Amino acid sequence: MSSDTRETANPTETAVWTGGNGQDSVSSGAIISGVGATSVGRLEGENPWSLQVAACRAAVENAGLAPGDIDGLLAEPGYTQPVVDGITPHYLRLGGMLGLSPDLAGAEVLGGASSVAMIQRAAAAIAAGLCTHCLCVYGDAPLSAPGTFERGRGDDATHGLFGAVGIHAMAARHHMDLHGTTDEHLYAVASAARLHAARTTHAQFQEPLDLKTYLASPYVAAPLRKLDCCPVSDCGAAVVVSAEKMCPPANHPSARIAGMGQAHCLAPMIDERHLRKLPAERSGARAFAMAGVTPSDVDFCQLYDCFTIVVLMQLEDYGFCAEGEAGGFVTGGGIAPGGKLPVNTAGGLLAEGYGGGMLHVVEAVRQLRGDAPGRQVEGARLGLVSGHGLGLNTHATLLLEGVEV
Amino acid sequence: MSGKPPPIPDTITDAYWRRLGEGFLAAPQCAGCDRMWLPPSPACPHCWSTSHELVDCSGKGRLVTWTVYHRSYHPAFAESVPYAVGLVELDEGPRLFAGIDTQDPATLTSGMPLVLFLEEREGGFRVPVFRPGKAMEK
């Protein structure tokens, strides 16, 4: 799309950020050239560093690049390691392990939105001419350090508010009160994840989930049951974001970053939308406008799904259905394999396993490459990937489109 | 004393917790725009005025939404499960998370009126907890 046709088609889009490399938008500047991931689940003998390094190596090899080509490093250390350990940032130690002297380095600290946000930062940096091939990596081994997901934040613990589950449960209760959402609707999300995972050989939970088993699952923080919560997993996952024009001819197609957006709710106690709407509404609107597409153009989604309720909220906030109608949307296989909008085609956090949101990006790229054997969405051309973090505070959106390199 | 974790005051929240220790739930009120808010902060989050003072609240509010923990993440809460935690909107406007004390969580409904009482914690702290009802208990 040239800048001329863009302005003719929609003059309001002239405010959209344009890249600094002489091209008309981020969509023509940055692609995801390579993806890599370790196994997911309980990985005996592994640690966060070994998983991150393994994922980086796989992603760079998958991009058809060599370690010496990498000139950017962005990292999200997960939950068991500090972003800054004493005075040593995580990316410094990781960069040292990888032998890198990059032109760009840093960390994202947006919780579950970090993986998508890293790719956004890399794409913006590439478009601005700051680097050419940027590694973005998540990796953690929380099964080796149990309990880290269970802390109360600050004074929350004194009220008995622990972990991410309680606040998401309050959002679920709110959704039920406002829209008549039911246990069966939450079940439909959990069940769809398992149906996708059944077609994904590396997924952590591939067994189908029936309603009786779901309803027998114990409450953690009602109305959320154990089976509404994603598992804790050991996993490393990485992607390489590259300047499209600097990519070597590869033997596989890749994924262009067509649109992106972030939105956050940093003052939840004075925002009456908090626990009722996600920042996804604003984040998505920006990404759709940047890409010049609408929700009906999207062929599949990889939605951050730390808890089932977040999928329902995102379907509404992104505009895939009207507010309050997500329960109906997911009923009868709406987001399952073959549904009207396949969501989390490898099983997502709920069933593929916890990959910090980066596995969602990896899966989206595999779908757009036609490289998802056994679970390929026919004609997958445009995918939406989301990241959602902390206590419903952070959100980031990517729209990816398939492209032949 | 329950052994439940006490709050962790810092320079921003110290006056708020001290006032609770004296038996009163108070919130900053802005001299610029008159609004009240929680948690305490150095400037009004609405208009950024730095002129404000802690004002005692009535202790009345309503339940916005809530959850019922069926699992304990801290030994001191083990005897309490199932217990409720909610988002409470005070009549004066500020919102806060707080324990919701009820014998039967199934009777909770959104929008129901709540009244404040205080629960003791180690170190002389008192934390806000709410019960369904309209009148303060003494």
Tab-separated table of C-alpha atoms in Angstrom, chain A:
chain	number	residue	atom	x	y	z
A	1	MET	CA	0.000	0.000	0.000
A	2	SER	CA	1.552	3.308	-1.053
A	3	SER	CA	1.147	6.439	0.999
A	4	ASP	CA	-0.910	7.973	-1.816
A	5	THR	CA	-3.570	5.304	-1.881
A	6	ARG	CA	-3.623	5.290	1.893
A	7	GLU	CA	-4.363	9.004	2.090
A	8	THR	CA	-6.968	8.790	-0.635
A	9	ALA	CA	-8.672	5.870	0.988
A	10	ASN	CA	-8.813	7.338	4.441
A	11	PRO	CA	-7.481	10.830	5.173
A	12	THR	CA	-7.734	10.267	8.912
A	13	GLU	CA	-4.950	7.717	8.677
A	14	THR	CA	-2.382	10.380	7.930
A	15	ALA	CA	-1.869	10.662	11.672
A	16	VAL	CA	-0.672	7.072	11.817
A	17	TRP	CA	2.966	6.823	12.731
A	18	THR	CA	5.264	6.281	9.766
A	19	GLY	CA	8.617	4.626	9.781
A	20	GLY	CA	11.865	6.522	9.500
A	21	ASN	CA	13.389	4.396	6.770
A	22	GLY	CA	11.684	6.072	3.861
A	23	GLN	CA	8.811	3.609	3.781
A	24	ASP	CA	5.209	4.459	4.272
A	25	SER	CA	4.408	2.627	7.491
A	26	VAL	CA	5.570	0.041	9.942
A	27	SER	CA	3.788	-2.532	7.816
A	28	SER	CA	6.387	-2.263	5.094
A	29	GLY	CA	9.341	-2.133	7.448
A	30	ALA	CA	9.339	-5.050	9.848
A	31	ILE	CA	8.664	-8.753	9.563
A	32	ILE	CA	9.006	-11.659	11.907
A	33	SER	CA	11.730	-13.551	10.101
A	34	GLY	CA	12.229	-16.427	12.502
A	35	VAL	CA	10.588	-18.199	15.413
A	36	GLY	CA	11.884	-20.689	17.942
A	37	ALA	CA	10.623	-22.416	21.037
A	38	THR	CA	11.663	-25.104	23.468
A	39	SER	CA	9.354	-27.826	24.694
A	40	VAL	CA	6.731	-26.668	27.161
A	41	GLY	CA	5.802	-28.288	30.442
A	42	ARG	CA	8.015	-29.637	33.204
A	43	LEU	CA	11.500	-29.578	31.731
A	44	GLU	CA	13.753	-31.333	34.206
A	45	GLY	CA	17.298	-30.038	34.333
A	46	GLU	CA	16.495	-26.802	32.556
A	47	ASN	CA	16.631	-23.290	33.965
A	48	PRO	CA	15.470	-19.903	32.700
A	49	TRP	CA	18.800	-19.103	31.085
A	50	SER	CA	19.163	-22.422	29.288
A	51	LEU	CA	15.626	-22.094	27.928
A	52	GLN	CA	16.165	-18.528	26.743
A	53	VAL	CA	19.420	-19.375	25.013
A	54	ALA	CA	17.872	-22.433	23.346
A	55	ALA	CA	14.912	-20.406	22.090
A	56	CYS	CA	17.202	-17.660	20.737
A	57	ARG	CA	19.339	-20.171	18.913
A	58	ALA	CA	16.282	-21.812	17.343
A	59	ALA	CA	14.758	-18.497	16.265
A	60	VAL	CA	17.954	-17.220	14.636
A	61	GLU	CA	18.468	-20.501	12.812
A	62	ASN	CA	14.828	-20.481	11.706
A	63	ALA	CA	15.291	-16.988	10.265
A	64	GLY	CA	18.187	-18.207	8.165
A	65	LEU	CA	20.509	-15.881	10.059
A	66	ALA	CA	23.724	-16.333	12.021
A	67	PRO	CA	24.373	-15.067	15.570
A	68	GLY	CA	26.580	-12.318	14.143
A	69	ASP	CA	23.592	-10.887	12.234
A	70	ILE	CA	21.725	-10.090	15.450
A	71	ASP	CA	22.027	-6.411	16.376
A	72	GLY	CA	19.122	-6.057	18.818
A	73	LEU	CA	18.163	-7.913	22.007
A	74	LEU	CA	14.951	-7.441	23.951
A	75	ALA	CA	14.080	-9.777	26.784
A	76	GLU	CA	11.364	-10.601	29.270
A	77	PRO	CA	12.759	-12.616	32.141
A	78	GLY	CA	9.507	-14.179	33.314
A	79	TYR	CA	8.431	-14.413	36.928
A	80	THR	CA	11.206	-16.212	38.750
A	81	GLN	CA	13.975	-13.799	37.905
A	82	PRO	CA	14.269	-10.089	38.561
A	83	VAL	CA	14.391	-7.662	35.647
A	84	VAL	CA	17.342	-6.130	37.443
A	85	ASP	CA	19.301	-8.406	39.788
A	86	GLY	CA	21.110	-6.044	42.124
A	87	ILE	CA	22.585	-3.711	39.543
A	88	THR	CA	22.672	-6.241	36.708
A	89	PRO	CA	19.818	-6.059	34.201
A	90	HIS	CA	18.575	-9.382	32.916
A	91	TYR	CA	19.342	-8.504	29.288
A	92	LEU	CA	22.960	-7.736	30.218
A	93	ARG	CA	23.566	-11.211	31.584
A	94	LEU	CA	21.649	-12.851	28.737
A	95	GLY	CA	23.468	-10.745	26.135
A	96	GLY	CA	26.734	-11.848	27.671
A	97	MET	CA	25.723	-15.486	27.402
A	98	LEU	CA	24.846	-14.941	23.739
A	99	GLY	CA	28.075	-13.050	23.017
A	100	LEU	CA	26.175	-10.063	21.677
A	101	SER	CA	27.269	-6.444	21.205
A	102	PRO	CA	23.964	-5.182	19.810
A	103	ASP	CA	22.876	-1.712	18.716
A	104	LEU	CA	19.679	-2.002	20.762
A	105	ALA	CA	19.010	-3.720	24.094
A	106	GLY	CA	16.373	-3.620	26.790
A	107	ALA	CA	13.604	-5.292	28.721
A	108	GLU	CA	9.837	-5.099	28.711
A	109	VAL	CA	8.088	-5.125	32.073
A	110	LEU	CA	4.424	-5.297	31.065
A	111	GLY	CA	3.676	-8.727	32.519
A	112	GLY	CA	1.830	-10.886	30.007
A	113	ALA	CA	1.841	-8.043	27.475
A	114	SER	CA	5.651	-8.011	27.396
A	115	SER	CA	6.172	-10.481	24.564
A	116	VAL	CA	3.955	-8.601	22.129
A	117	ALA	CA	5.356	-5.289	23.354
A	118	MET	CA	8.935	-6.423	22.710
A	119	ILE	CA	8.064	-7.129	19.090
A	120	GLN	CA	6.458	-3.718	18.827
A	121	ARG	CA	9.550	-2.027	20.229
A	122	ALA	CA	11.730	-3.996	17.826
A	123	ALA	CA	9.540	-3.083	14.844
A	124	ALA	CA	9.571	0.595	15.769
A	125	ALA	CA	13.341	0.533	16.263
A	126	ILE	CA	13.853	-1.178	12.903
A	127	ALA	CA	11.608	1.315	11.133
A	128	ALA	CA	13.556	4.132	12.787
A	129	GLY	CA	16.821	2.664	11.573
A	130	LEU	CA	18.185	1.719	14.988
A	131	CYS	CA	18.786	-1.958	14.211
A	132	THR	CA	18.143	-4.622	11.575
A	133	HIS	CA	17.597	-8.026	13.195
A	134	CYS	CA	16.248	-7.878	16.753
A	135	LEU	CA	15.876	-10.947	18.964
A	136	CYS	CA	12.874	-10.883	21.315
A	137	VAL	CA	12.917	-13.614	23.939
A	138	TYR	CA	10.853	-14.945	26.824
A	139	GLY	CA	12.014	-17.820	28.965
A	140	ASP	CA	11.340	-19.077	32.443
A	141	ALA	CA	11.333	-22.268	34.471
A	142	PRO	CA	8.793	-21.532	37.216
A	143	LEU	CA	8.181	-25.219	37.882
A	144	SER	CA	11.696	-25.155	39.332
A	145	ALA	CA	10.758	-22.226	41.583
A	146	PRO	CA	7.196	-22.859	42.766
A	147	GLY	CA	5.222	-20.240	44.586
A	148	THR	CA	6.239	-17.253	42.542
A	149	PHE	CA	2.770	-16.998	40.997
A	150	GLU	CA	1.125	-16.927	44.415
A	151	ARG	CA	2.376	-13.704	45.930
A	152	GLY	CA	0.104	-10.890	46.895
A	153	ARG	CA	1.175	-7.573	45.459
A	154	GLY	CA	1.999	-4.957	48.078
A	155	ASP	CA	-0.863	-4.369	50.460
A	156	ASP	CA	-3.173	-6.707	48.521
A	157	ALA	CA	-2.041	-9.637	50.665
A	158	THR	CA	-3.311	-8.040	53.864
A	159	HIS	CA	-6.830	-8.165	52.369
A	160	GLY	CA	-6.389	-11.778	51.263
A	161	LEU	CA	-5.998	-10.859	47.607
A	162	PHE	CA	-3.340	-13.215	46.235
A	163	GLY	CA	-2.047	-13.920	42.761
A	164	ALA	CA	-3.531	-12.881	39.463
A	165	VAL	CA	-6.487	-15.226	39.881
A	166	GLY	CA	-8.439	-13.161	42.417
A	167	ILE	CA	-8.622	-10.005	40.399
A	168	HIS	CA	-9.501	-11.920	37.233
A	169	ALA	CA	-12.197	-13.725	39.193
A	170	MET	CA	-13.656	-10.341	40.141
A	171	ALA	CA	-13.749	-9.452	36.452
A	172	ALA	CA	-15.484	-12.765	35.730
A	173	ARG	CA	-18.081	-12.106	38.449
A	174	HIS	CA	-18.639	-8.661	36.968
A	175	HIS	CA	-19.146	-10.155	33.492
A	176	MET	CA	-21.650	-12.660	34.867
A	177	ASP	CA	-23.581	-9.937	36.681
A	178	LEU	CA	-23.640	-7.524	33.764
A	179	HIS	CA	-24.138	-9.924	30.864
A	180	GLY	CA	-25.492	-13.199	32.227
A	181	THR	CA	-22.276	-15.025	31.390
A	182	THR	CA	-22.307	-18.574	32.772
A	183	ASP	CA	-20.015	-21.377	33.878
A	184	GLU	CA	-20.835	-23.075	30.568
A	185	HIS	CA	-19.445	-20.070	28.668
A	186	LEU	CA	-16.170	-20.234	30.605
A	187	TYR	CA	-16.125	-23.979	29.961
A	188	ALA	CA	-16.482	-23.376	26.216
A	189	VAL	CA	-13.231	-21.384	26.286
A	190	ALA	CA	-11.355	-24.040	28.286
A	191	SER	CA	-12.744	-26.811	26.090
A	192	ALA	CA	-11.835	-25.075	22.820
A	193	ALA	CA	-8.262	-24.692	24.056
A	194	ARG	CA	-8.060	-28.456	24.637
A	195	LEU	CA	-9.513	-29.204	21.189
A	196	HIS	CA	-6.833	-27.054	19.582
A	197	ALA	CA	-4.155	-28.618	21.793
A	198	ALA	CA	-5.273	-32.102	20.755
A	199	ARG	CA	-3.959	-31.238	17.295
A	200	THR	CA	-0.675	-29.830	18.666
A	201	THR	CA	1.926	-32.479	19.375
A	202	HIS	CA	3.953	-30.348	21.804
A	203	ALA	CA	0.987	-29.075	23.865
A	204	GLN	CA	1.013	-29.620	27.642
A	205	PHE	CA	-2.682	-30.643	27.955
A	206	GLN	CA	-4.024	-32.518	24.933
A	207	GLU	CA	-6.871	-34.453	26.544
A	208	PRO	CA	-10.417	-33.305	25.725
A	209	LEU	CA	-12.339	-31.621	28.532
A	210	ASP	CA	-16.006	-32.465	29.119
A	211	LEU	CA	-18.430	-30.247	31.000
A	212	LYS	CA	-18.795	-32.659	33.918
A	213	THR	CA	-15.049	-32.717	34.513
A	214	TYR	CA	-14.886	-28.943	34.223
A	215	LEU	CA	-17.702	-28.404	36.718
A	216	ALA	CA	-16.042	-30.843	39.119
A	217	SER	CA	-12.833	-28.827	39.004
A	218	PRO	CA	-12.374	-27.064	42.362
A	219	TYR	CA	-12.809	-23.350	42.665
A	220	VAL	CA	-9.595	-21.418	43.160
A	221	ALA	CA	-11.185	-17.998	43.396
A	222	ALA	CA	-14.857	-18.285	42.457
A	223	PRO	CA	-16.226	-18.069	39.869
A	224	LEU	CA	-12.894	-19.266	38.438
A	225	ARG	CA	-12.039	-22.930	38.816
A	226	LYS	CA	-8.669	-24.587	38.517
A	227	LEU	CA	-9.512	-25.436	34.901
A	228	ASP	CA	-10.141	-21.741	34.174
A	229	CYS	CA	-6.487	-21.042	35.032
A	230	CYS	CA	-3.526	-21.576	32.743
A	231	PRO	CA	-0.871	-23.969	33.996
A	232	VAL	CA	2.593	-23.087	35.213
A	233	SER	CA	5.110	-24.246	32.631
A	234	ASP	CA	8.792	-24.244	31.849
A	235	CYS	CA	9.327	-22.790	28.393
A	236	GLY	CA	11.526	-20.595	26.269
A	237	ALA	CA	10.282	-18.868	23.113
A	238	ALA	CA	11.843	-16.277	20.858
A	239	VAL	CA	11.340	-14.507	17.559
A	240	VAL	CA	13.572	-12.447	15.304
A	241	VAL	CA	12.081	-9.182	14.075
A	242	SER	CA	13.871	-8.022	10.917
A	243	ALA	CA	13.928	-5.215	8.416
A	244	GLU	CA	12.115	-6.834	5.491
A	245	LYS	CA	14.542	-5.522	2.911
A	246	MET	CA	17.514	-6.941	4.840
A	247	CYS	CA	16.251	-10.508	5.037
A	248	PRO	CA	18.101	-13.252	3.239
A	249	PRO	CA	16.130	-15.302	0.755
A	250	ALA	CA	14.661	-17.967	2.983
A	251	ASN	CA	13.002	-21.208	2.127
A	252	HIS	CA	9.858	-20.277	3.975
A	253	PRO	CA	7.447	-17.337	3.941
A	254	SER	CA	7.282	-15.017	6.907
A	255	ALA	CA	4.908	-12.666	8.708
A	256	ARG	CA	4.689	-8.920	8.236
A	257	ILE	CA	3.748	-6.666	11.118
A	258	ALA	CA	0.699	-4.941	9.679
A	259	GLY	CA	-0.527	-3.106	12.729
A	260	MET	CA	0.139	-2.724	16.406
A	261	GLY	CA	-1.074	-0.911	19.465
A	262	GLN	CA	-0.796	-0.752	23.228
A	263	ALA	CA	-3.133	0.537	25.908
A	264	HIS	CA	-2.834	0.417	29.658
A	265	CYS	CA	-4.879	1.058	32.758
A	266	LEU	CA	-2.405	2.319	35.330
A	267	ALA	CA	-4.905	3.970	37.687
A	268	PRO	CA	-7.465	1.190	38.086
A	269	MET	CA	-8.967	2.531	41.295
A	270	ILE	CA	-10.186	5.709	39.569
A	271	ASP	CA	-11.147	4.038	36.270
A	272	GLU	CA	-14.712	2.774	36.424
A	273	ARG	CA	-14.067	0.540	33.374
A	274	HIS	CA	-11.517	-1.486	35.337
A	275	LEU	CA	-12.595	-5.147	35.748
A	276	ARG	CA	-15.368	-4.478	33.200
A	277	LYS	CA	-13.455	-3.572	30.033
A	278	LEU	CA	-9.857	-4.274	29.068
A	279	PRO	CA	-7.447	-1.761	27.560
A	280	ALA	CA	-7.703	-4.101	24.540
A	281	GLU	CA	-10.487	-1.896	23.224
A	282	ARG	CA	-8.083	1.006	22.660
A	283	SER	CA	-5.079	-1.139	21.789
A	284	GLY	CA	-7.064	-2.983	19.125
A	285	ALA	CA	-8.558	0.158	17.610
A	286	ARG	CA	-5.076	1.555	17.030
A	287	ALA	CA	-3.782	-1.685	15.504
A	288	PHE	CA	-6.789	-2.098	13.185
A	289	ALA	CA	-6.494	1.523	12.009
A	290	MET	CA	-2.765	1.134	11.374
A	291	ALA	CA	-3.293	-2.019	9.329
A	292	GLY	CA	-6.348	-0.631	7.557
A	293	VAL	CA	-8.408	-3.705	8.424
A	294	THR	CA	-11.403	-4.561	10.592
A	295	PRO	CA	-12.118	-7.485	12.925
A	296	SER	CA	-14.031	-9.255	10.149
A	297	ASP	CA	-10.801	-9.470	8.119
A	298	VAL	CA	-9.054	-11.521	10.823
A	299	ASP	CA	-8.686	-15.239	10.042
A	300	PHE	CA	-7.548	-16.384	13.492
A	301	CYS	CA	-6.542	-15.012	16.869
A	302	GLN	CA	-3.934	-15.867	19.444
A	303	LEU	CA	-5.442	-14.217	22.518
A	304	TYR	CA	-3.576	-14.109	25.819
A	305	ASP	CA	-5.548	-16.514	27.979
A	306	CYS	CA	-4.135	-16.644	31.490
A	307	PHE	CA	-7.763	-17.224	32.567
A	308	THR	CA	-10.797	-18.202	30.483
A	309	ILE	CA	-12.620	-14.951	31.264
A	310	VAL	CA	-9.949	-12.881	29.513
A	311	VAL	CA	-10.762	-14.544	26.194
A	312	LEU	CA	-14.435	-13.599	26.525
A	313	MET	CA	-13.562	-10.006	27.397
A	314	GLN	CA	-11.147	-9.689	24.474
A	315	LEU	CA	-13.642	-11.032	21.933
A	316	GLU	CA	-15.899	-8.153	22.959
A	317	ASP	CA	-13.262	-5.475	23.423
A	318	TYR	CA	-11.659	-6.178	20.047
A	319	GLY	CA	-15.061	-6.017	18.371
A	320	PHE	CA	-15.355	-9.660	17.266
A	321	CYS	CA	-18.772	-9.567	18.924
A	322	ALA	CA	-20.872	-6.987	20.722
A	323	GLU	CA	-20.435	-6.238	24.415
A	324	GLY	CA	-22.018	-8.957	26.507
A	325	GLU	CA	-22.273	-11.450	23.629
A	326	ALA	CA	-18.995	-13.328	23.998
A	327	GLY	CA	-20.705	-16.187	25.834
A	328	GLY	CA	-22.895	-16.858	22.828
A	329	PHE	CA	-19.965	-16.384	20.477
A	330	VAL	CA	-17.936	-19.203	22.047
A	331	THR	CA	-20.874	-21.563	22.533
A	332	GLY	CA	-21.106	-24.362	19.988
A	333	GLY	CA	-17.458	-24.242	18.956
A	334	GLY	CA	-17.218	-20.621	17.793
A	335	ILE	CA	-13.517	-20.386	18.706
A	336	ALA	CA	-12.704	-24.105	18.444
A	337	PRO	CA	-11.019	-25.755	15.442
A	338	GLY	CA	-13.190	-25.106	12.395
A	339	GLY	CA	-15.161	-22.415	14.230
A	340	LYS	CA	-16.043	-19.028	12.840
A	341	LEU	CA	-12.959	-17.538	14.532
A	342	PRO	CA	-10.336	-20.076	15.624
A	343	VAL	CA	-8.706	-18.753	18.791
A	344	ASN	CA	-5.411	-20.043	20.195
A	345	THR	CA	-4.843	-22.606	17.487
A	346	ALA	CA	-2.095	-24.449	19.395
A	347	GLY	CA	-4.068	-24.473	22.654
A	348	GLY	CA	-2.932	-21.174	24.127
A	349	LEU	CA	-1.705	-20.708	27.673
A	350	LEU	CA	-4.602	-22.855	28.878
A	351	ALA	CA	-3.558	-26.000	27.023
A	352	GLU	CA	-0.406	-25.513	24.945
A	353	GLY	CA	1.216	-24.244	28.147
A	354	TYR	CA	2.544	-21.047	29.617
A	355	GLY	CA	4.961	-19.411	27.212
A	356	GLY	CA	4.735	-15.848	28.463
A	357	GLY	CA	2.711	-14.828	25.420
A	358	MET	CA	5.618	-15.484	23.062
A	359	LEU	CA	4.284	-18.909	22.077
A	360	HIS	CA	1.188	-17.060	20.853
A	361	VAL	CA	3.389	-15.094	18.454
A	362	VAL	CA	5.274	-18.228	17.383
A	363	GLU	CA	1.989	-20.000	16.620
A	364	ALA	CA	0.630	-17.043	14.649
A	365	VAL	CA	3.718	-17.016	12.443
A	366	ARG	CA	3.499	-20.779	11.923
A	367	GLN	CA	-0.141	-20.413	10.836
A	368	LEU	CA	0.686	-17.597	8.415
A	369	ARG	CA	3.505	-19.669	6.938
A	370	GLY	CA	1.196	-22.611	6.439
A	371	ASP	CA	3.486	-24.447	8.821
A	372	ALA	CA	1.008	-25.777	11.379
A	373	PRO	CA	0.562	-29.405	10.371
A	374	GLY	CA	-2.531	-31.048	11.811
A	375	ARG	CA	-4.029	-27.763	12.899
A	376	GLN	CA	-3.556	-25.439	9.933
A	377	VAL	CA	-6.271	-22.788	9.563
A	378	GLU	CA	-7.155	-22.953	5.874
A	379	GLY	CA	-6.336	-19.753	4.060
A	380	ALA	CA	-4.799	-18.097	7.128
A	381	ARG	CA	-3.733	-14.683	5.915
A	382	LEU	CA	-4.286	-12.247	8.798
A	383	GLY	CA	-3.877	-13.055	12.482
A	384	LEU	CA	-4.327	-11.053	15.659
A	385	VAL	CA	-2.019	-11.684	18.623
A	386	SER	CA	-2.620	-10.130	22.009
A	387	GLY	CA	-0.720	-9.759	25.246
A	388	HIS	CA	-2.478	-8.965	28.509
A	389	GLY	CA	-0.711	-8.323	31.747
A	390	LEU	CA	-0.670	-7.837	35.496
A	391	GLY	CA	-3.996	-7.117	37.203
A	392	LEU	CA	-5.792	-6.319	33.939
A	393	ASN	CA	-3.506	-3.282	33.661
A	394	THR	CA	-1.546	-3.748	30.442
A	395	HIS	CA	-2.404	-4.755	26.900
A	396	ALA	CA	-0.651	-5.007	23.543
A	397	THR	CA	-1.914	-6.008	20.086
A	398	LEU	CA	-0.204	-7.240	16.938
A	399	LEU	CA	-1.802	-7.764	13.553
A	400	LEU	CA	0.330	-10.079	11.448
A	401	GLU	CA	-0.125	-10.887	7.772
A	402	GLY	CA	1.481	-13.603	5.745
A	403	VAL	CA	4.164	-12.566	3.252
A	404	GLU	CA	6.470	-14.385	0.861
A	405	VAL	CA	10.068	-13.383	1.570
